[in-house]
Tab-separated table of C-alpha atoms and ligand atoms in Angstrom:
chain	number	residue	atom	x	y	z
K	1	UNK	CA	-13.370	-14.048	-23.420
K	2	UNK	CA	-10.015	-13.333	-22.547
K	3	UNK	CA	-10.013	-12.349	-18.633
K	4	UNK	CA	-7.331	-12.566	-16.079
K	5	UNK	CA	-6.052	-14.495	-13.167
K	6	UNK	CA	-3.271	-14.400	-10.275
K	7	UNK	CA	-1.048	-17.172	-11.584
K	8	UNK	CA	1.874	-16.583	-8.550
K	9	UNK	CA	1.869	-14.462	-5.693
K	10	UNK	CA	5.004	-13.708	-3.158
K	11	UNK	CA	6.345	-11.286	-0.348
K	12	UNK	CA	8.757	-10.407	1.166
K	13	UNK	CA	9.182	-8.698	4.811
K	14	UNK	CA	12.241	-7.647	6.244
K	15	UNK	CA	14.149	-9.506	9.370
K	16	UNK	CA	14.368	-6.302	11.596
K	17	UNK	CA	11.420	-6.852	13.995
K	18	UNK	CA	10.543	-3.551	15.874
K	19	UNK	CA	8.152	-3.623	18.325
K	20	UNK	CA	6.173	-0.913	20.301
K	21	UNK	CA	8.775	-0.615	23.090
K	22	UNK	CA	11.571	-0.407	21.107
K	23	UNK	CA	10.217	2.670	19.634
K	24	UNK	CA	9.525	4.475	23.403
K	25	UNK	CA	13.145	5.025	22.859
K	26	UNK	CA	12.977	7.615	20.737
K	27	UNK	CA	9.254	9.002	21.378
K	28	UNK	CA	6.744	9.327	24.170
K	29	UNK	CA	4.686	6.312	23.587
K	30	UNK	CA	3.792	3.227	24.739
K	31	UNK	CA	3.117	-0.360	23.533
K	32	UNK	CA	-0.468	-0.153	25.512
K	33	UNK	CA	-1.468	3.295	23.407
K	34	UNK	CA	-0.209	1.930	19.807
K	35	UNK	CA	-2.378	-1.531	20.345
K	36	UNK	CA	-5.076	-0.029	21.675
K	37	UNK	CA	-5.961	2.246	18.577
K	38	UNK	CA	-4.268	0.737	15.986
K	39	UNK	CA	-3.798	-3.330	16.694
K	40	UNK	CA	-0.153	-2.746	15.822
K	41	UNK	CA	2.107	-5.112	18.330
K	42	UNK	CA	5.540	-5.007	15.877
K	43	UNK	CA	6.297	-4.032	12.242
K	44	UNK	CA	9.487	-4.912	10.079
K	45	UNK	CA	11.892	-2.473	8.962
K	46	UNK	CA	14.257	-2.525	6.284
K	47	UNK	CA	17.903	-3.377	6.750
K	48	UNK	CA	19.479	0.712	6.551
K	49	UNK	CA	21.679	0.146	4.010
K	50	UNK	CA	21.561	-3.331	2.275
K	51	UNK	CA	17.281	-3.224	1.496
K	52	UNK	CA	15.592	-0.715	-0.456
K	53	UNK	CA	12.023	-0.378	-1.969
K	54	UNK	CA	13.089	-2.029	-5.150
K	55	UNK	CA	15.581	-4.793	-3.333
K	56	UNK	CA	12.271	-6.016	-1.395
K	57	UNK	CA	9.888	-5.712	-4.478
K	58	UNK	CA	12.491	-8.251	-6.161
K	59	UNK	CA	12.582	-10.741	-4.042
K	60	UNK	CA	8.627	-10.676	-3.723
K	61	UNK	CA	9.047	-11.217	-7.037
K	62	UNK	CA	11.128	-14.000	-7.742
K	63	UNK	CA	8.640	-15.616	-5.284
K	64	UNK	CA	5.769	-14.681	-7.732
K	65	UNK	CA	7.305	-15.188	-10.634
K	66	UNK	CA	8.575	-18.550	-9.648
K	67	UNK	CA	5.063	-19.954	-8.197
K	68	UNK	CA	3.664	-18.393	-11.367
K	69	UNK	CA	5.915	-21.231	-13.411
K	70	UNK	CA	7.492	-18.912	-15.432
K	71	UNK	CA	10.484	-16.866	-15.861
K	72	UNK	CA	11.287	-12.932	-15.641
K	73	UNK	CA	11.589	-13.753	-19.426
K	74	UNK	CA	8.015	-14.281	-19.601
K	75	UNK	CA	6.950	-11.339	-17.732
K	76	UNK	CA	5.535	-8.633	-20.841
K	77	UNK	CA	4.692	-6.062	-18.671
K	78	UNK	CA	5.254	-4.605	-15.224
K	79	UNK	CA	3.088	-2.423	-12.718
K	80	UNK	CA	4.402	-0.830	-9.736
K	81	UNK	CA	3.078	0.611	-6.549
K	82	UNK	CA	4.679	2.660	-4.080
K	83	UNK	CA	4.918	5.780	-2.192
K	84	UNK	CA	8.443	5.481	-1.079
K	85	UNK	CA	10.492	5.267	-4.548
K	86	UNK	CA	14.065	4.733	-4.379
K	87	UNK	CA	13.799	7.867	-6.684
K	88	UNK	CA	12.181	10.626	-6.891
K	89	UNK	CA	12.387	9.748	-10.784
K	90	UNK	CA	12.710	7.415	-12.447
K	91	UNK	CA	10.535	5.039	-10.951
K	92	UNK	CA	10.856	1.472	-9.064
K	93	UNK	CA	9.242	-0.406	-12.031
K	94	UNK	CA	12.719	0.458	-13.977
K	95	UNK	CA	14.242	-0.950	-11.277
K	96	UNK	CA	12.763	-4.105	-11.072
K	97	UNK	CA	13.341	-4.584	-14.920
K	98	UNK	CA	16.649	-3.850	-14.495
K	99	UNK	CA	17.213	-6.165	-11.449
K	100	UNK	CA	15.697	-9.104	-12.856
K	101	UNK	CA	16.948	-8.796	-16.432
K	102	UNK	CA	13.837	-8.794	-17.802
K	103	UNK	CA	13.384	-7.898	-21.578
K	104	UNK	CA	12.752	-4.229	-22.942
K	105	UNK	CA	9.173	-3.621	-21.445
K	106	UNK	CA	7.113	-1.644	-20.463
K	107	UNK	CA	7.207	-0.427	-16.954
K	108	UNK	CA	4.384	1.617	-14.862
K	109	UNK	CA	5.021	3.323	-11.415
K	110	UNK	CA	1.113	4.070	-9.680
K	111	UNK	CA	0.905	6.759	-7.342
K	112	UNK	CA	-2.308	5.903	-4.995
K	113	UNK	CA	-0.653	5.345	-1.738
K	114	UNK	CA	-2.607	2.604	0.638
K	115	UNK	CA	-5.170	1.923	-2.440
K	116	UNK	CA	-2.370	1.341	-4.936
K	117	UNK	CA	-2.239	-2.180	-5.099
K	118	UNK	CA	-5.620	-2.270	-6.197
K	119	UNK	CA	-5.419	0.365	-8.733
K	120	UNK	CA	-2.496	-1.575	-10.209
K	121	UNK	CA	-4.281	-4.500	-10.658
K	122	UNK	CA	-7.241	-2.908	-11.864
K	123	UNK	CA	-4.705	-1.625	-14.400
K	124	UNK	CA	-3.214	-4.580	-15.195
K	125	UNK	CA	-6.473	-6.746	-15.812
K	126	UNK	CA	-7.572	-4.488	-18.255
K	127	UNK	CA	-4.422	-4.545	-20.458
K	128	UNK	CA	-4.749	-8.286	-20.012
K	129	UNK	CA	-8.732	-8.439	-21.041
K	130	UNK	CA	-7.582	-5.832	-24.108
K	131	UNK	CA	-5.326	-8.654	-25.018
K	132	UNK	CA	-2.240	-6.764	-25.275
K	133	UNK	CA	-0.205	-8.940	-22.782
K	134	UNK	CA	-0.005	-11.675	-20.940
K	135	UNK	CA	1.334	-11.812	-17.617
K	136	UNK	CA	1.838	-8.961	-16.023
K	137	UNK	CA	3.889	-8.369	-13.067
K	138	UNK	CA	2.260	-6.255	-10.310
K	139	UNK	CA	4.053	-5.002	-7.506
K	140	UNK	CA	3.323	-3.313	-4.022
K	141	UNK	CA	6.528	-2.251	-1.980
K	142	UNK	CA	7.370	0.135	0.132
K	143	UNK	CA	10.181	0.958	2.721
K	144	UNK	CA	8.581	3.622	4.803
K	145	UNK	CA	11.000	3.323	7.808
K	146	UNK	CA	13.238	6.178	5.672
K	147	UNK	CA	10.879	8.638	5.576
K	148	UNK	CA	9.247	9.026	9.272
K	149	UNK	CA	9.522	11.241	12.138
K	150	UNK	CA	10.682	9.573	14.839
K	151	UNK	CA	10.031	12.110	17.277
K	152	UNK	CA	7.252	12.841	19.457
K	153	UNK	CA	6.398	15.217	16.871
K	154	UNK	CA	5.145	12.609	14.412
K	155	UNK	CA	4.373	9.825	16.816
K	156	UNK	CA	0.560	9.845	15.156
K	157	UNK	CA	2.182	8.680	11.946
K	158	UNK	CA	5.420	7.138	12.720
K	159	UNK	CA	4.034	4.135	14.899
K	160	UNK	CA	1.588	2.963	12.303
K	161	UNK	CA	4.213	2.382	9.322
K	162	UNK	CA	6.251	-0.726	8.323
K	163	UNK	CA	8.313	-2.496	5.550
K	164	UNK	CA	7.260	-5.064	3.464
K	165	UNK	CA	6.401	-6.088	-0.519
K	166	UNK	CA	4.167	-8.208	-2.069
K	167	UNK	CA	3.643	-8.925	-5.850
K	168	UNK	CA	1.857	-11.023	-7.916
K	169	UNK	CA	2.128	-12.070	-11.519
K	170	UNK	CA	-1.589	-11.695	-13.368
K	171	UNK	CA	-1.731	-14.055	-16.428
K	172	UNK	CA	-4.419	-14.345	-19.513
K	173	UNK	CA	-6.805	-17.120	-18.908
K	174	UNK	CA	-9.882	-18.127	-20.651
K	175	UNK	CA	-11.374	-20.340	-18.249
K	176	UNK	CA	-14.402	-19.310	-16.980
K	177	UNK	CA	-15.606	-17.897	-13.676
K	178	UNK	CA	-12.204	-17.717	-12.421
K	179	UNK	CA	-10.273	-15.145	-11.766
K	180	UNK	CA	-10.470	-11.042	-11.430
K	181	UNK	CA	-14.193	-10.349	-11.790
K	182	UNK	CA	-14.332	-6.763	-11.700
K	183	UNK	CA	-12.761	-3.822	-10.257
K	184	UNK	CA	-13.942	-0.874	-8.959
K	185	UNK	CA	-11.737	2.846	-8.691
K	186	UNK	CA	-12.643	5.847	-6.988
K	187	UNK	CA	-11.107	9.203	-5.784
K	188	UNK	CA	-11.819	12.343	-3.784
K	189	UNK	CA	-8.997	15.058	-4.028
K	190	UNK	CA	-11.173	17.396	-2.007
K	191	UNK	CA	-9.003	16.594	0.983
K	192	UNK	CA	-5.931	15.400	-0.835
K	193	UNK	CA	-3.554	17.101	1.761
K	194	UNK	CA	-5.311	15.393	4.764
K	195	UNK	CA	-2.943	12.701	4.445
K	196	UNK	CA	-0.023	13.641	2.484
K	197	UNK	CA	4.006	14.151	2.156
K	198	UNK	CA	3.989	17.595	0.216
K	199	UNK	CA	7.808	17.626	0.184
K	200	UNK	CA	9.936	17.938	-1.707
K	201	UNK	CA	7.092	19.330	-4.604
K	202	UNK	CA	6.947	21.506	-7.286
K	203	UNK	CA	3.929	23.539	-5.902
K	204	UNK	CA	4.295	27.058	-5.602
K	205	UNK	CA	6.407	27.979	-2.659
K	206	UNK	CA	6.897	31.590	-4.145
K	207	UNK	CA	4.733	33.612	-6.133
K	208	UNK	CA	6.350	35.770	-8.977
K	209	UNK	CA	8.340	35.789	-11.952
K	210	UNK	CA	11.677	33.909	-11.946
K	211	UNK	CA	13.665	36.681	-12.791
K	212	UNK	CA	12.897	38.540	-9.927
K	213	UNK	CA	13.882	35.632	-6.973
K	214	UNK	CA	16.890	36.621	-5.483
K	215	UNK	CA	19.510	33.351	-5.208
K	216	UNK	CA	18.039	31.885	-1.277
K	217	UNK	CA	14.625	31.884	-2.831
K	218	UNK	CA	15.227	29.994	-6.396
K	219	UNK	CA	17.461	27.580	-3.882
K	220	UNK	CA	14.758	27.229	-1.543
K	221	UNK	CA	11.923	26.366	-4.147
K	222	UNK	CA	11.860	22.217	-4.180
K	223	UNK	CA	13.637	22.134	-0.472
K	224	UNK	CA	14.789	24.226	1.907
K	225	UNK	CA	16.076	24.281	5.397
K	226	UNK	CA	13.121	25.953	6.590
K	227	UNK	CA	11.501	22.969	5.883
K	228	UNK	CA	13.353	20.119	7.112
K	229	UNK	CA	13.467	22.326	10.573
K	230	UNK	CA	9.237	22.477	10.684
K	231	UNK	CA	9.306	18.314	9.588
K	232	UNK	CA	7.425	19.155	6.426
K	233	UNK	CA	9.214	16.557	4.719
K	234	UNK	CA	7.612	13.934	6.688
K	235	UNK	CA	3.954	12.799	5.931
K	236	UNK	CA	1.971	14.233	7.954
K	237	UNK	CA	-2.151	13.112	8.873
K	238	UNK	CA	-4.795	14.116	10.340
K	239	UNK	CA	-5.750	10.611	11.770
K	240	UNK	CA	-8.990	10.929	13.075
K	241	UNK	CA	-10.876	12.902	9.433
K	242	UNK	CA	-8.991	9.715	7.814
K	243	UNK	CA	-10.466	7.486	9.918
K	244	UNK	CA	-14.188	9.188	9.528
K	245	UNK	CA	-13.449	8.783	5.617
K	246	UNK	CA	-12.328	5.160	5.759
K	247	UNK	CA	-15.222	3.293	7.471
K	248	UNK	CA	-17.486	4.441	5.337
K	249	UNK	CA	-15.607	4.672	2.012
K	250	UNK	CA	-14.652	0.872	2.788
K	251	UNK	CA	-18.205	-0.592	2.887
K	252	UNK	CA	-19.623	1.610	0.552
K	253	UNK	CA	-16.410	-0.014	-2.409
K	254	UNK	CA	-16.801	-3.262	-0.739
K	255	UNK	CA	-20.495	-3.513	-1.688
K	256	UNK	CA	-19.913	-2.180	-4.828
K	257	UNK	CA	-17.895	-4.913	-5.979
K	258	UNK	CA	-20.616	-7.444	-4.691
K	259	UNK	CA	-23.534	-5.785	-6.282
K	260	UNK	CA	-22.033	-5.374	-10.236
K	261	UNK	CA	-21.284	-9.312	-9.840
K	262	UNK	CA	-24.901	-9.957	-8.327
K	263	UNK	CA	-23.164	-11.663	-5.090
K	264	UNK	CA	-23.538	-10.696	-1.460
K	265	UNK	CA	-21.416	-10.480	1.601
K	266	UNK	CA	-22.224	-14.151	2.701
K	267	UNK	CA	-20.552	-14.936	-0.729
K	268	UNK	CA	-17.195	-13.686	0.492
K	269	UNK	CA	-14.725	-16.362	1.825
K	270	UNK	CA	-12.198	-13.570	2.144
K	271	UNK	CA	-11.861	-10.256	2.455
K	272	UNK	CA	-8.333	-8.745	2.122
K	273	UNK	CA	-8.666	-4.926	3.794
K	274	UNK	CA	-5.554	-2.882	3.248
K	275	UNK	CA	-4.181	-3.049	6.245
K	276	UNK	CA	-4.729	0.817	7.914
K	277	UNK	CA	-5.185	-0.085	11.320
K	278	UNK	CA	-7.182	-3.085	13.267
K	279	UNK	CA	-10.060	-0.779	14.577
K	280	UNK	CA	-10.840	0.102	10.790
K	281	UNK	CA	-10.821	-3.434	9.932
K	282	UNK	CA	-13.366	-5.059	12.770
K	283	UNK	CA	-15.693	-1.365	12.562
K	284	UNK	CA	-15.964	-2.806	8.375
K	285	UNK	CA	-16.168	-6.507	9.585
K	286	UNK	CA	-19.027	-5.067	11.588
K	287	UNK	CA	-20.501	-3.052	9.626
K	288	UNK	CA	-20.992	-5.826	7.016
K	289	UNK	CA	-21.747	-8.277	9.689
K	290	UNK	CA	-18.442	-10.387	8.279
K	291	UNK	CA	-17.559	-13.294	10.395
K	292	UNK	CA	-13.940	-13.554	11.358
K	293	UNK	CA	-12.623	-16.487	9.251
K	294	UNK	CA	-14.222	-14.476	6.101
K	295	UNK	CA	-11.732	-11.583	7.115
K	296	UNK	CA	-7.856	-11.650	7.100
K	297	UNK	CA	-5.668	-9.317	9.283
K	298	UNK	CA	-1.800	-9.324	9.934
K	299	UNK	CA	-1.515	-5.296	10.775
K	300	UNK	CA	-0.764	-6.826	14.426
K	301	UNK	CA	2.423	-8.060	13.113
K	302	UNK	CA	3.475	-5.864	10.159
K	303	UNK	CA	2.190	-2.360	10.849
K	304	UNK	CA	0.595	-0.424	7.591
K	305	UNK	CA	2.457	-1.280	5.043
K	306	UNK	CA	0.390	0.987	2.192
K	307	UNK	CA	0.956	-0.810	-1.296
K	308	UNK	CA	2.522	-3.491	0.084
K	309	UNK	CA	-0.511	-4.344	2.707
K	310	UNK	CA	-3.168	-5.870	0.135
K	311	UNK	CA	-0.417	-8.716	-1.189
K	312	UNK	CA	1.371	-9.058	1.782
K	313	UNK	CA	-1.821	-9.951	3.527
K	314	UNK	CA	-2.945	-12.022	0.423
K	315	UNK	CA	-0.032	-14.277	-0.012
K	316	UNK	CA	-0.255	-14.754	3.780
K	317	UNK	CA	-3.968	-15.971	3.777
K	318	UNK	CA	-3.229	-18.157	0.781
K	319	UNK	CA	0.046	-19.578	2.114
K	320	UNK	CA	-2.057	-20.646	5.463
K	321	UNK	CA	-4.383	-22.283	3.374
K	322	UNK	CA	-6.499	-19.730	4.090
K	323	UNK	CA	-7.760	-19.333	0.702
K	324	UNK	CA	-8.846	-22.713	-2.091
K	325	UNK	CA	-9.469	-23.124	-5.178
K	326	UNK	CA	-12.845	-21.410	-5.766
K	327	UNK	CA	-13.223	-18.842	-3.164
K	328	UNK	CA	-14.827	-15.331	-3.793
K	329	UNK	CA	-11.750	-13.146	-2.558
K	330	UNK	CA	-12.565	-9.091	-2.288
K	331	UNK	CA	-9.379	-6.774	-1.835
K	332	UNK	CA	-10.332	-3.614	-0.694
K	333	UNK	CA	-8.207	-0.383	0.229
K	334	UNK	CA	-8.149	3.310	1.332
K	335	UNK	CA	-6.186	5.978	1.658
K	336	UNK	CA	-4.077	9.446	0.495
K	337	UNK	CA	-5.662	10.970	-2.123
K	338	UNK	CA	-8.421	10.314	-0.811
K	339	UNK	CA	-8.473	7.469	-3.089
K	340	UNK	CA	-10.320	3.641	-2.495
K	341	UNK	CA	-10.637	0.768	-4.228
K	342	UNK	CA	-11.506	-2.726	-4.558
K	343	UNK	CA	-11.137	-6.046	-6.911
K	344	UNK	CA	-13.647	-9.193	-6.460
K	345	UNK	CA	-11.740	-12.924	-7.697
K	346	UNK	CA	-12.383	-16.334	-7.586
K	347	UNK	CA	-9.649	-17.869	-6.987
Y	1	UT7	O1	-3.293	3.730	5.545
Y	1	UT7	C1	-3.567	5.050	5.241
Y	1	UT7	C2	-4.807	5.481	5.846
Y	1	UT7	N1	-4.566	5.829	7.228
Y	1	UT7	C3	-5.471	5.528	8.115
Y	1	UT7	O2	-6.452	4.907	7.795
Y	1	UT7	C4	-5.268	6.056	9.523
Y	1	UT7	C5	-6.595	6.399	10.142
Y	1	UT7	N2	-6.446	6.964	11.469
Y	1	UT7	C6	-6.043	6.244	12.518
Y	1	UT7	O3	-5.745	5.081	12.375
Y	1	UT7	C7	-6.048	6.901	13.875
Y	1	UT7	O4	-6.594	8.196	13.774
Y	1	UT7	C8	-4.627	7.001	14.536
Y	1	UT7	C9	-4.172	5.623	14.942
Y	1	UT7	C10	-3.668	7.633	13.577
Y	1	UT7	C11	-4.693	7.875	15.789
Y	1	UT7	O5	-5.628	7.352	16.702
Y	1	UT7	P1	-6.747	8.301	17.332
Y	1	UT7	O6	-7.501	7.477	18.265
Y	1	UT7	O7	-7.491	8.947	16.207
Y	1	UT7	O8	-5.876	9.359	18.142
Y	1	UT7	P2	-5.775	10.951	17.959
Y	1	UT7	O9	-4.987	11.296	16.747
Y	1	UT7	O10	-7.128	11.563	18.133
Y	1	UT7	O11	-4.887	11.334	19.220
Y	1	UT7	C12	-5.362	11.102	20.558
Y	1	UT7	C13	-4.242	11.465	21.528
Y	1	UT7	C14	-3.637	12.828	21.280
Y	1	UT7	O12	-3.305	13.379	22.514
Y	1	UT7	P3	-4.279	14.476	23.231
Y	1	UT7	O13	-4.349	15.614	22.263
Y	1	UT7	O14	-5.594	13.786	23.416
Y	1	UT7	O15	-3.562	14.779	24.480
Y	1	UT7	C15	-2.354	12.510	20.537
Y	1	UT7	O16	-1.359	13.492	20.727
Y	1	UT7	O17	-3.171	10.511	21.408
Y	1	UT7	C16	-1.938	11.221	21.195
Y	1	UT7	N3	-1.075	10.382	20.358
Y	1	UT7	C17	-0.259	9.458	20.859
Y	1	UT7	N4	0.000	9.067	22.111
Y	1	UT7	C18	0.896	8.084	22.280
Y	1	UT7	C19	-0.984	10.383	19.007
Y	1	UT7	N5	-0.090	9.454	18.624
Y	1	UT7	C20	0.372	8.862	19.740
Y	1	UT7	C21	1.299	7.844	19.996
Y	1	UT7	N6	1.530	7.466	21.263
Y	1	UT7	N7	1.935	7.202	18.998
């Protein structure tokens, strides 16, 4: 039975340390209000100019690539996550082929926001169990810094965000028991624009036939100035419904994964949540009765990072040692969409 395995994991997080006080400079905040609901102390942002969502992705990368023993040469396939494209189109997995010089494959851009890690490697493991290749590169990156509202305005939103990417390179394997068990997908659109950046979009903005817009309203259709001047193309959240959503959507996937592999929480060594905000975490570290060595957070220093949060946090635990040889490792995410997931591994 062919299954599949992490082979190399790497990050990468940008030198610009921004903590809560340097962003009182440009909103009504405070460092006491930001850690007190979200755990966030300081996040990373991306160098303005030199560092984009694909630059970071790439040097995660090389890091995974590297540790995986192999070359970009090697790589047959690659899977990308990210909300914050360099493009609107094409997307970053293009990119990263390009960068690295990799041969003429196939390339995947994922669009499920905080969850999309998972999805991609739920994704990749089952081209890898099919067979059909490999080692698969699969990427989380995102450089959210470009793309928030740093005025009081979005303060609920803006605060929580950093920059960051993490990838890993998934590889055949035929050794037993190890590896990505099983993974487990899920999605509720009911709410999709709870949590959402609706432009620039193609949905309707005016009603009618085409012939009959005058000139402003055919310019106006995929963005206009009306709304840059009301912030609609920033994300925007309704925090607390998202919150409601995620503490129980993060259990609920969490013992999902346990019960289709016949395990239980006390078999978890390590549970990687994406990283949404600290209060989420310990309510699901709770709610599971979790000790805290069996549960790894780094939000404190890195902010939300969305795709990037699952590998980021990963690599971390693993590169403290955190994780062996052997341990039952559950990744589990939320967010936009509403969509959740998790993956259970032995490493
Ligand atoms: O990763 C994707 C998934 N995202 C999530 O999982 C996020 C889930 N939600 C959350 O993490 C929390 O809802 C937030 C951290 C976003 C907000 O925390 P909250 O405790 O739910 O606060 P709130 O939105 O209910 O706002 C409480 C107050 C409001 O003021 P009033 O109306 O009570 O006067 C906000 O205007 O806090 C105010 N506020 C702020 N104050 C200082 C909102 N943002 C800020 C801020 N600094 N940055």
């Amino acid at each position: 039975m062919i299954h599949s395995r992490i082979a190399g994991i790497g990050m990468y997080l940008p030198k610009n340390v921004v903590t809560n006080h340097d962003l009182t400079r440009y909103m009504e905040t405070s460092d006491e209000w930001i850690q007190e609901r979200t755990g966030i102390k300081e996040r990373r942002y991306a160098d303005r100019t030199g560092e984009t969502t694909t630059t970071m992705a790439v040097a995660a990368a090389t890091i995974a690539i590297e540790r995986a023993g192999i070359t970009p040469g090697d790589i047959d396939f690659i899977v990308f996550a990210t909300l914050s494209p360099d493009y609107y189109f094409p997307g970053c997995g293009v990119l990263v082929q390009r960068a690295l010089k990799m041969k003429e494959i196939g390339a995947l851009d994922i669009r499920n926001q905080c969850s999309g890690f998972v999805y991609a490697i739920s994704v990749a493991d089952q081209f890898i169990k099919s067979g059909m290749y490999k080692n698969i590169l699969v990427i989380g990156s995102e450089k959210h810094s470009f793309g928030l509202d740093f005025s009081t305005r979005g303060r609920n939103v803006s605060v929580i965000f950093g920059d960051g990417a993490g990838a890993v390179v998934l590889q055949a394997s035929t050794a037993a028991g190890t590896g990505i068990l099983s993974t487990h997908l899920h999605s509720d659109g009911e709410s999709a624009e709870m949590l959402a950046m609706c432009n620039p979009g193609t949905h309707a903005n005016h009603w009618g036939h085409f012939a009959d817009f005058n000139e402003a309203q055919i310019g106006d259709m995929f963005m206009s100035h009306a709304m840059i001047d009301n912030a609609q193309n920033y994300p925007n959240m309704d925090g607390p419904a998202v919150f409601k959503k995620a503490i129980v959507k993060f259990p609920e996937v969490i013992l999902e994964a346990l019960a289709a592999n016949n395990l239980t929480t006390a078999d978890i060594n390590m549970l990687i949540p994406h990283q949404a905000n600290l209060r989420i975490a310990q309510f699901v570290q709770q709610k599971l009765a979790l000790r805290d060595d069996q549960v790894y957070n780094n939000i404190q220093h890195y902010g939300n990072t969305t795709a990037a949060s699952v590998p980021i946090a990963l690599c971390e635990a693993w590169e403290k040692g955190l994780i062996e040889k052997g341990d039952l490792v559950c990744l589990a995410a939320f967010g936009s969409g509403f969509t959740w997931a998790s993956a259970l591994l032995r490493w």
